[in-house]
Amino acid sequence: MKALAACVGVVVLSPLVLAGTAMMMATASEAQATTRSFSDCIGTSDSDAIAKQVTKILNGASGKDVKVEGLDLPAEQVPNAQTIVATGLSMDVPRRGQIVALATAMQESRLRNLGSGDRDSLGLFQQRPSMGWGTAQQIRDPVYASERFYKALLKVRGWQQMTVTQAAQAVQKSGFPDAYAQWEPLATALQKAIAKTFPGGGKDKPAKGGAKPKKDKTPPPGCEPAEDGSSYGRIPEGSVPKGYAIPKSADPKARKAITWAMHQLGTMYQWGGSCTAAHGPDPMGRCDCSSLMQQAYARAGVKLTRTTYTQVNEGKAVSPDKLRPGDLIFSRGSAQRPEHVGMFMGKGLVIEAPKTGKPVRITPLKDWAILAVRRVL
């Protein structure tokens, strides 16, 4: 089970899954019949205003206090949209593809991780186990569901030249083939607001297989390393990249936490390990992702809870484009129930205890599909 390979915590399904199951709201087909067309009301609206409201939620504002035109439950829907965009960025899916995915999820589930639907349809995209989309448990994982949608979309010949509704229909084969178009304005606003919070997310990329700009392995003389860590090239596991030093601007407590975490480099991951004796003979003294964060900050006099599920509520929410050394970065799973955590070190690098069979290591920020950031200082 993926959670067992990531960080310690109670083995449960994503809270969005539980929410979708518990709420048992209208399915996509019901929503089709009862909800007015969003395009009817957004035509005279300012998509930038929508993006501004979405950004407030991404920065930690309560969905109860922020109204987003077209979204009835923004506190639930915006994190799901963030997962879809983050997954697309991690797969190098162009902006257009992310908009198609968001519009599709709006039509199929209203961006809710539903536990039911037409026949055996499930999740954000109402994918069906019986049609080969995966198991019910897999489809209810927002990251898995998004990946499967994107993989199917990228296989559609000429999808980038299609309209949003044509591209979505080529993947979904819906009984309402013209319904996706109404969500394009909202999907565009959501993508715009969310993508810019990720390092490099505002720059569009060609689809995989297309030409990509080459990246320099080392920064030009006198320049800082790339913000996403790509300029360091391949980083051997358990080592510190040549030229890295904790930024002088780092908070003293963050500096202590990063320094202590770096002393655990090369020690093997242990799910459920306390990280109190990572170099010792007892495997349970080694680190998993959340205990590494907990013990690193304990050395700086900052008390953190034990699991990723609780650490994601520590401190305050921060936009991924405003990272500071010491910030906790969450990925995998969902924004409300992430399955992995690492610590931003500055200069585009993250230190983490990744998974079973891997050591504590430093990785570039570009390898992270960030779902949430928390500042605990």
CSV table of C-alpha atoms in Angstrom, one decimal:
chain,number,residue,atom,x,y,z
A,1,MET,CA,0.0,0.0,0.0
A,2,LYS,CA,1.4,3.3,-1.0
A,3,ALA,CA,1.0,4.9,2.4
A,4,LEU,CA,3.1,2.2,3.9
A,5,ALA,CA,5.9,2.9,1.5
A,6,ALA,CA,5.8,6.6,2.3
A,7,CYS,CA,5.3,7.8,5.9
A,8,VAL,CA,4.0,6.6,9.2
A,9,GLY,CA,0.3,7.1,9.8
A,10,VAL,CA,-3.0,5.4,10.2
A,11,VAL,CA,-3.8,3.4,7.1
A,12,VAL,CA,-6.9,5.1,5.7
A,13,LEU,CA,-8.1,6.3,2.4
A,14,SER,CA,-7.7,10.0,1.3
A,15,PRO,CA,-10.0,12.3,3.2
A,16,LEU,CA,-11.3,13.5,-0.1
A,17,VAL,CA,-12.4,10.0,-0.8
A,18,LEU,CA,-14.1,9.7,2.6
A,19,ALA,CA,-15.7,13.1,2.0
A,20,GLY,CA,-17.0,12.1,-1.4
A,21,THR,CA,-18.3,8.8,0.0
A,22,ALA,CA,-19.9,10.3,3.1
A,23,MET,CA,-21.4,13.3,1.3
A,24,MET,CA,-22.8,11.2,-1.5
A,25,MET,CA,-23.7,14.3,-3.4
A,26,ALA,CA,-25.1,14.4,-6.9
A,27,THR,CA,-23.3,12.4,-9.5
A,28,ALA,CA,-22.0,13.9,-12.7
A,29,SER,CA,-25.1,12.8,-14.6
A,30,GLU,CA,-27.4,14.4,-11.9
A,31,ALA,CA,-25.4,17.6,-12.0
A,32,GLN,CA,-25.7,17.6,-15.8
A,33,ALA,CA,-29.4,17.9,-15.4
A,34,THR,CA,-29.6,20.3,-12.5
A,35,THR,CA,-26.7,22.8,-12.8
A,36,ARG,CA,-26.9,25.8,-15.1
A,37,SER,CA,-24.1,26.2,-17.6
A,38,PHE,CA,-21.2,28.1,-16.1
A,39,SER,CA,-20.4,29.7,-19.4
A,40,ASP,CA,-23.8,31.4,-19.2
A,41,CYS,CA,-22.6,33.5,-16.3
A,42,ILE,CA,-18.8,33.8,-16.8
A,43,GLY,CA,-19.0,35.5,-20.1
A,44,THR,CA,-19.0,39.0,-18.6
A,45,SER,CA,-16.9,38.0,-15.6
A,46,ASP,CA,-13.2,38.7,-15.0
A,47,SER,CA,-11.2,35.4,-15.0
A,48,ASP,CA,-8.4,37.3,-13.2
A,49,ALA,CA,-10.8,38.0,-10.3
A,50,ILE,CA,-11.5,34.2,-10.1
A,51,ALA,CA,-7.8,33.5,-10.2
A,52,LYS,CA,-7.4,36.1,-7.3
A,53,GLN,CA,-9.9,34.3,-5.2
A,54,VAL,CA,-8.4,30.9,-5.9
A,55,THR,CA,-5.0,32.3,-4.9
A,56,LYS,CA,-6.4,33.3,-1.5
A,57,ILE,CA,-7.5,29.8,-0.8
A,58,LEU,CA,-4.1,28.4,-1.9
A,59,ASN,CA,-2.5,30.8,0.5
A,60,GLY,CA,-4.5,29.4,3.4
A,61,ALA,CA,-7.8,31.4,3.5
A,62,SER,CA,-10.9,29.5,4.5
A,63,GLY,CA,-13.1,28.3,1.7
A,64,LYS,CA,-16.0,29.5,3.9
A,65,ASP,CA,-14.8,33.1,3.6
A,66,VAL,CA,-13.8,33.1,0.0
A,67,LYS,CA,-16.3,32.8,-2.8
A,68,VAL,CA,-15.2,31.6,-6.2
A,69,GLU,CA,-17.6,31.9,-9.1
A,70,GLY,CA,-18.5,28.5,-10.5
A,71,LEU,CA,-17.3,26.6,-7.4
A,72,ASP,CA,-19.9,25.7,-4.7
A,73,LEU,CA,-17.4,24.0,-2.3
A,74,PRO,CA,-14.1,25.8,-3.0
A,75,ALA,CA,-12.4,24.4,0.2
A,76,GLU,CA,-12.8,20.9,-1.4
A,77,GLN,CA,-12.6,21.8,-5.1
A,78,VAL,CA,-9.5,24.0,-5.1
A,79,PRO,CA,-7.2,21.4,-3.5
A,80,ASN,CA,-8.5,18.9,-6.1
A,81,ALA,CA,-7.8,21.3,-8.9
A,82,GLN,CA,-4.3,21.9,-7.4
A,83,THR,CA,-3.6,18.1,-7.5
A,84,ILE,CA,-4.7,17.9,-11.1
A,85,VAL,CA,-2.4,20.9,-12.1
A,86,ALA,CA,0.5,19.6,-10.0
A,87,THR,CA,0.3,16.2,-11.6
A,88,GLY,CA,0.2,17.7,-15.1
A,89,LEU,CA,3.2,19.8,-14.3
A,90,SER,CA,5.1,16.8,-13.0
A,91,MET,CA,4.3,15.0,-16.2
A,92,ASP,CA,5.3,18.0,-18.4
A,93,VAL,CA,1.7,18.2,-19.8
A,94,PRO,CA,1.2,21.5,-21.6
A,95,ARG,CA,-1.0,24.2,-20.1
A,96,ARG,CA,-3.7,23.3,-22.6
A,97,GLY,CA,-3.8,19.7,-21.4
A,98,GLN,CA,-4.2,20.9,-17.8
A,99,ILE,CA,-7.2,23.0,-18.8
A,100,VAL,CA,-8.7,20.0,-20.5
A,101,ALA,CA,-8.3,17.9,-17.4
A,102,LEU,CA,-9.8,20.6,-15.1
A,103,ALA,CA,-12.7,21.1,-17.4
A,104,THR,CA,-13.3,17.3,-17.6
A,105,ALA,CA,-13.2,17.0,-13.8
A,106,MET,CA,-15.6,19.9,-13.4
A,107,GLN,CA,-18.1,18.2,-15.7
A,108,GLU,CA,-17.7,14.7,-14.4
A,109,SER,CA,-17.6,15.4,-10.6
A,110,ARG,CA,-17.6,19.1,-10.1
A,111,LEU,CA,-14.0,18.6,-8.9
A,112,ARG,CA,-15.1,16.4,-6.0
A,113,ASN,CA,-13.6,13.0,-5.3
A,114,LEU,CA,-16.9,11.1,-5.5
A,115,GLY,CA,-17.3,7.6,-4.1
A,116,SER,CA,-20.0,6.7,-6.6
A,117,GLY,CA,-21.5,7.7,-10.0
A,118,ASP,CA,-23.0,6.2,-13.1
A,119,ARG,CA,-22.6,2.4,-12.8
A,120,ASP,CA,-19.1,1.9,-11.3
A,121,SER,CA,-17.8,5.4,-12.1
A,122,LEU,CA,-15.6,6.9,-9.3
A,123,GLY,CA,-13.4,9.8,-8.4
A,124,LEU,CA,-12.6,13.1,-9.9
A,125,PHE,CA,-12.9,11.9,-13.5
A,126,GLN,CA,-15.6,9.3,-12.9
A,127,GLN,CA,-13.3,6.6,-14.2
A,128,ARG,CA,-14.6,3.0,-14.2
A,129,PRO,CA,-12.8,0.0,-12.9
A,130,SER,CA,-14.7,-2.2,-15.4
A,131,MET,CA,-13.3,-0.2,-18.3
A,132,GLY,CA,-9.7,-0.7,-17.3
A,133,TRP,CA,-9.0,2.6,-15.5
A,134,GLY,CA,-7.6,0.8,-12.4
A,135,THR,CA,-9.0,-0.6,-9.2
A,136,ALA,CA,-11.6,1.3,-7.2
A,137,GLN,CA,-8.9,2.2,-4.6
A,138,GLN,CA,-6.5,3.5,-7.3
A,139,ILE,CA,-9.2,5.6,-9.0
A,140,ARG,CA,-10.1,7.2,-5.7
A,141,ASP,CA,-6.5,8.5,-5.4
A,142,PRO,CA,-6.6,11.9,-7.0
A,143,VAL,CA,-2.9,11.7,-8.2
A,144,TYR,CA,-3.4,8.3,-9.8
A,145,ALA,CA,-6.7,9.4,-11.4
A,146,SER,CA,-5.0,12.5,-12.8
A,147,GLU,CA,-2.1,10.6,-14.1
A,148,ARG,CA,-4.4,8.1,-15.9
A,149,PHE,CA,-6.3,10.9,-17.5
A,150,TYR,CA,-3.2,12.6,-18.8
A,151,LYS,CA,-1.7,9.4,-20.1
A,152,ALA,CA,-4.9,8.8,-22.1
A,153,LEU,CA,-5.0,12.4,-23.3
A,154,LEU,CA,-1.4,12.4,-24.5
A,155,LYS,CA,-2.2,9.3,-26.6
A,156,VAL,CA,-4.9,11.1,-28.5
A,157,ARG,CA,-3.4,12.1,-31.9
A,158,GLY,CA,-3.6,15.8,-32.5
A,159,TRP,CA,-5.3,16.6,-29.2
A,160,GLN,CA,-3.6,20.0,-28.9
A,161,GLN,CA,-5.3,21.1,-32.1
A,162,MET,CA,-8.8,20.0,-30.8
A,163,THR,CA,-11.2,22.1,-28.8
A,164,VAL,CA,-11.4,21.4,-25.1
A,165,THR,CA,-14.6,19.5,-25.5
A,166,GLN,CA,-13.2,17.4,-28.4
A,167,ALA,CA,-10.1,16.5,-26.4
A,168,ALA,CA,-12.0,15.7,-23.3
A,169,GLN,CA,-14.5,13.6,-25.2
A,170,ALA,CA,-11.7,11.7,-27.0
A,171,VAL,CA,-10.7,10.4,-23.5
A,172,GLN,CA,-14.0,10.2,-21.7
A,173,LYS,CA,-16.3,9.0,-24.4
A,174,SER,CA,-19.2,10.6,-22.5
A,175,GLY,CA,-22.9,10.4,-23.2
A,176,PHE,CA,-22.9,14.2,-23.1
A,177,PRO,CA,-20.1,15.0,-25.5
A,178,ASP,CA,-20.7,18.7,-25.8
A,179,ALA,CA,-20.9,19.4,-22.0
A,180,TYR,CA,-17.2,20.0,-21.4
A,181,ALA,CA,-17.0,23.3,-23.3
A,182,GLN,CA,-19.0,25.2,-20.7
A,183,TRP,CA,-16.2,24.7,-18.1
A,184,GLU,CA,-13.3,26.0,-20.2
A,185,PRO,CA,-13.4,29.6,-18.8
A,186,LEU,CA,-13.3,28.4,-15.2
A,187,ALA,CA,-10.7,25.7,-16.0
A,188,THR,CA,-8.5,28.4,-17.6
A,189,ALA,CA,-8.8,30.6,-14.5
A,190,LEU,CA,-8.0,27.8,-12.2
A,191,GLN,CA,-5.0,26.7,-14.1
A,192,LYS,CA,-3.7,30.2,-14.3
A,193,ALA,CA,-4.0,30.8,-10.6
A,194,ILE,CA,-2.6,27.4,-9.5
A,195,ALA,CA,0.3,26.9,-12.0
A,196,LYS,CA,2.0,30.2,-11.1
A,197,THR,CA,2.4,29.0,-7.5
A,198,PHE,CA,4.8,26.3,-8.6
A,199,PRO,CA,8.4,27.0,-9.6
A,200,GLY,CA,8.4,27.3,-13.4
A,201,GLY,CA,4.7,26.5,-13.5
A,202,GLY,CA,3.8,29.7,-15.3
A,203,LYS,CA,6.0,28.7,-18.3
A,204,ASP,CA,4.2,26.4,-20.8
A,205,LYS,CA,6.0,23.2,-21.9
A,206,PRO,CA,5.6,21.1,-25.0
A,207,ALA,CA,4.1,17.7,-24.7
A,208,LYS,CA,6.4,14.8,-24.0
A,209,GLY,CA,8.0,13.7,-27.2
A,210,GLY,CA,8.2,17.3,-28.4
A,211,ALA,CA,11.3,19.6,-28.4
A,212,LYS,CA,12.3,20.8,-25.0
A,213,PRO,CA,14.9,23.5,-24.2
A,214,LYS,CA,18.1,22.0,-23.0
A,215,LYS,CA,19.1,22.8,-19.4
A,216,ASP,CA,22.6,23.9,-18.4
A,217,LYS,CA,24.2,21.5,-15.9
A,218,THR,CA,26.0,24.3,-14.1
A,219,PRO,CA,24.9,27.9,-13.5
A,220,PRO,CA,26.8,30.7,-15.4
A,221,PRO,CA,29.6,32.3,-13.4
A,222,GLY,CA,28.4,34.7,-10.8
A,223,CYS,CA,24.8,33.4,-10.9
A,224,GLU,CA,22.8,31.5,-8.2
A,225,PRO,CA,21.8,27.9,-8.9
A,226,ALA,CA,18.4,27.5,-10.7
A,227,GLU,CA,15.4,27.9,-8.4
A,228,ASP,CA,14.2,24.4,-9.1
A,229,GLY,CA,17.6,22.8,-8.4
A,230,SER,CA,18.1,21.5,-12.0
A,231,SER,CA,21.5,23.2,-12.3
A,232,TYR,CA,23.0,20.7,-9.9
A,233,GLY,CA,22.5,17.9,-12.3
A,234,ARG,CA,22.3,14.4,-10.9
A,235,ILE,CA,22.8,14.3,-7.1
A,236,PRO,CA,24.2,11.1,-5.8
A,237,GLU,CA,22.0,9.7,-3.0
A,238,GLY,CA,23.2,10.5,0.4
A,239,SER,CA,25.5,13.3,-0.7
A,240,VAL,CA,25.5,17.1,-0.6
A,241,PRO,CA,25.6,18.8,-4.1
A,242,LYS,CA,28.9,20.6,-4.8
A,243,GLY,CA,28.5,24.3,-4.1
A,244,TYR,CA,25.5,24.1,-1.8
A,245,ALA,CA,25.5,26.0,1.5
A,246,ILE,CA,22.6,26.9,3.7
A,247,PRO,CA,21.6,30.4,2.6
A,248,LYS,CA,22.8,33.1,4.9
A,249,SER,CA,19.2,34.5,5.0
A,250,ALA,CA,17.8,31.4,6.6
A,251,ASP,CA,16.2,31.7,10.0
A,252,PRO,CA,18.6,30.4,12.7
A,253,LYS,CA,16.1,27.7,13.8
A,254,ALA,CA,15.7,26.6,10.2
A,255,ARG,CA,19.5,26.5,9.8
A,256,LYS,CA,19.7,24.2,12.9
A,257,ALA,CA,17.0,21.9,11.5
A,258,ILE,CA,18.5,21.7,8.1
A,259,THR,CA,22.0,21.0,9.5
A,260,TRP,CA,20.7,18.2,11.7
A,261,ALA,CA,18.8,16.7,8.9
A,262,MET,CA,21.9,16.8,6.7
A,263,HIS,CA,23.7,14.7,9.3
A,264,GLN,CA,21.3,11.9,8.6
A,265,LEU,CA,22.1,11.8,4.9
A,266,GLY,CA,22.8,8.2,3.7
A,267,THR,CA,20.9,6.5,6.6
A,268,MET,CA,18.3,4.1,5.3
A,269,TYR,CA,14.6,4.8,5.4
A,270,GLN,CA,12.4,2.9,7.9
A,271,TRP,CA,8.7,3.3,7.9
A,272,GLY,CA,7.6,4.1,11.4
A,273,GLY,CA,11.1,4.8,12.5
A,274,SER,CA,11.6,7.4,15.2
A,275,CYS,CA,14.7,9.0,13.7
A,276,THR,CA,16.2,9.2,17.1
A,277,ALA,CA,19.2,7.0,16.2
A,278,ALA,CA,19.4,6.9,12.5
A,279,HIS,CA,23.1,5.7,12.5
A,280,GLY,CA,22.5,3.0,15.1
A,281,PRO,CA,21.9,-0.7,14.7
A,282,ASP,CA,18.2,-0.6,15.5
A,283,PRO,CA,16.1,-0.1,12.3
A,284,MET,CA,13.3,1.5,14.3
A,285,GLY,CA,15.7,4.3,15.3
A,286,ARG,CA,16.0,5.3,11.6
A,287,CYS,CA,13.9,7.9,9.9
A,288,ASP,CA,10.8,8.0,7.8
A,289,CYS,CA,9.8,11.2,6.1
A,290,SER,CA,7.8,12.8,8.9
A,291,SER,CA,10.0,11.7,11.8
A,292,LEU,CA,13.0,13.3,10.0
A,293,MET,CA,11.1,16.6,10.0
A,294,GLN,CA,10.0,16.1,13.6
A,295,GLN,CA,13.4,15.4,15.0
A,296,ALA,CA,15.2,18.0,12.9
A,297,TYR,CA,13.0,20.7,14.2
A,298,ALA,CA,13.2,19.3,17.8
A,299,ARG,CA,16.9,20.1,17.7
A,300,ALA,CA,15.9,23.7,16.9
A,301,GLY,CA,13.5,23.8,19.8
A,302,VAL,CA,10.4,23.6,17.6
A,303,LYS,CA,7.8,20.9,18.4
A,304,LEU,CA,6.1,19.1,15.5
A,305,THR,CA,3.5,16.4,15.5
A,306,ARG,CA,4.5,12.9,14.2
A,307,THR,CA,2.8,12.2,10.9
A,308,THR,CA,2.5,13.9,7.5
A,309,TYR,CA,-1.3,13.9,8.1
A,310,THR,CA,-0.9,16.2,11.1
A,311,GLN,CA,2.2,18.1,10.0
A,312,VAL,CA,0.3,19.5,7.0
A,313,ASN,CA,-1.7,21.5,9.6
A,314,GLU,CA,1.4,22.8,11.5
A,315,GLY,CA,2.4,26.5,11.2
A,316,LYS,CA,0.8,28.4,8.4
A,317,ALA,CA,0.2,27.8,4.7
A,318,VAL,CA,2.6,29.3,2.3
A,319,SER,CA,2.5,29.5,-1.5
A,320,PRO,CA,5.0,27.3,-3.3
A,321,ASP,CA,6.4,30.3,-5.1
A,322,LYS,CA,7.4,31.9,-1.7
A,323,LEU,CA,9.5,29.1,-0.3
A,324,ARG,CA,12.0,29.8,2.5
A,325,PRO,CA,14.7,27.5,3.9
A,326,GLY,CA,13.1,25.2,6.5
A,327,ASP,CA,9.6,25.2,5.0
A,328,LEU,CA,7.9,21.8,4.9
A,329,ILE,CA,6.9,20.6,1.4
A,330,PHE,CA,4.1,18.0,1.0
A,331,SER,CA,3.5,15.7,-2.0
A,332,ARG,CA,1.7,12.5,-3.0
A,333,GLY,CA,-1.9,11.8,-2.1
A,334,SER,CA,-3.8,15.0,-1.8
A,335,ALA,CA,-3.3,18.5,-0.4
A,336,GLN,CA,-5.5,17.8,2.7
A,337,ARG,CA,-4.1,14.2,3.2
A,338,PRO,CA,-0.5,14.2,1.8
A,339,GLU,CA,1.6,11.0,2.1
A,340,HIS,CA,5.1,12.5,1.9
A,341,VAL,CA,7.0,15.5,3.4
A,342,GLY,CA,10.4,17.0,2.9
A,343,MET,CA,12.2,20.1,4.0
A,344,PHE,CA,13.2,22.9,1.7
A,345,MET,CA,16.9,23.7,2.0
A,346,GLY,CA,17.1,26.8,-0.2
A,347,LYS,CA,18.8,27.0,-3.6
A,348,GLY,CA,16.2,24.7,-5.2
A,349,LEU,CA,16.9,21.7,-3.0
A,350,VAL,CA,14.9,19.5,-0.7
A,351,ILE,CA,16.0,17.0,2.0
A,352,GLU,CA,13.8,13.9,2.5
A,353,ALA,CA,13.6,10.4,3.7
A,354,PRO,CA,12.0,9.0,0.5
A,355,LYS,CA,10.8,5.5,0.9
A,356,THR,CA,11.7,1.9,1.8
A,357,GLY,CA,15.0,0.9,0.3
A,358,LYS,CA,16.2,4.4,-0.2
A,359,PRO,CA,18.5,6.6,2.1
A,360,VAL,CA,17.9,10.1,3.4
A,361,ARG,CA,18.8,12.2,0.5
A,362,ILE,CA,18.8,15.6,-1.2
A,363,THR,CA,16.7,16.1,-4.3
A,364,PRO,CA,16.0,19.0,-6.7
A,365,LEU,CA,12.7,20.9,-6.2
A,366,LYS,CA,11.9,20.2,-9.9
A,367,ASP,CA,11.2,16.5,-8.9
A,368,TRP,CA,8.5,17.5,-6.5
A,369,ALA,CA,4.8,17.8,-7.3
A,370,ILE,CA,4.0,20.1,-4.4
A,371,LEU,CA,0.6,19.8,-2.9
A,372,ALA,CA,1.1,22.0,0.1
A,373,VAL,CA,3.7,24.1,1.9
A,374,ARG,CA,3.8,24.9,5.7
A,375,ARG,CA,6.0,27.3,7.5
A,376,VAL,CA,6.5,26.2,11.1
A,377,LEU,CA,8.7,29.2,12.3
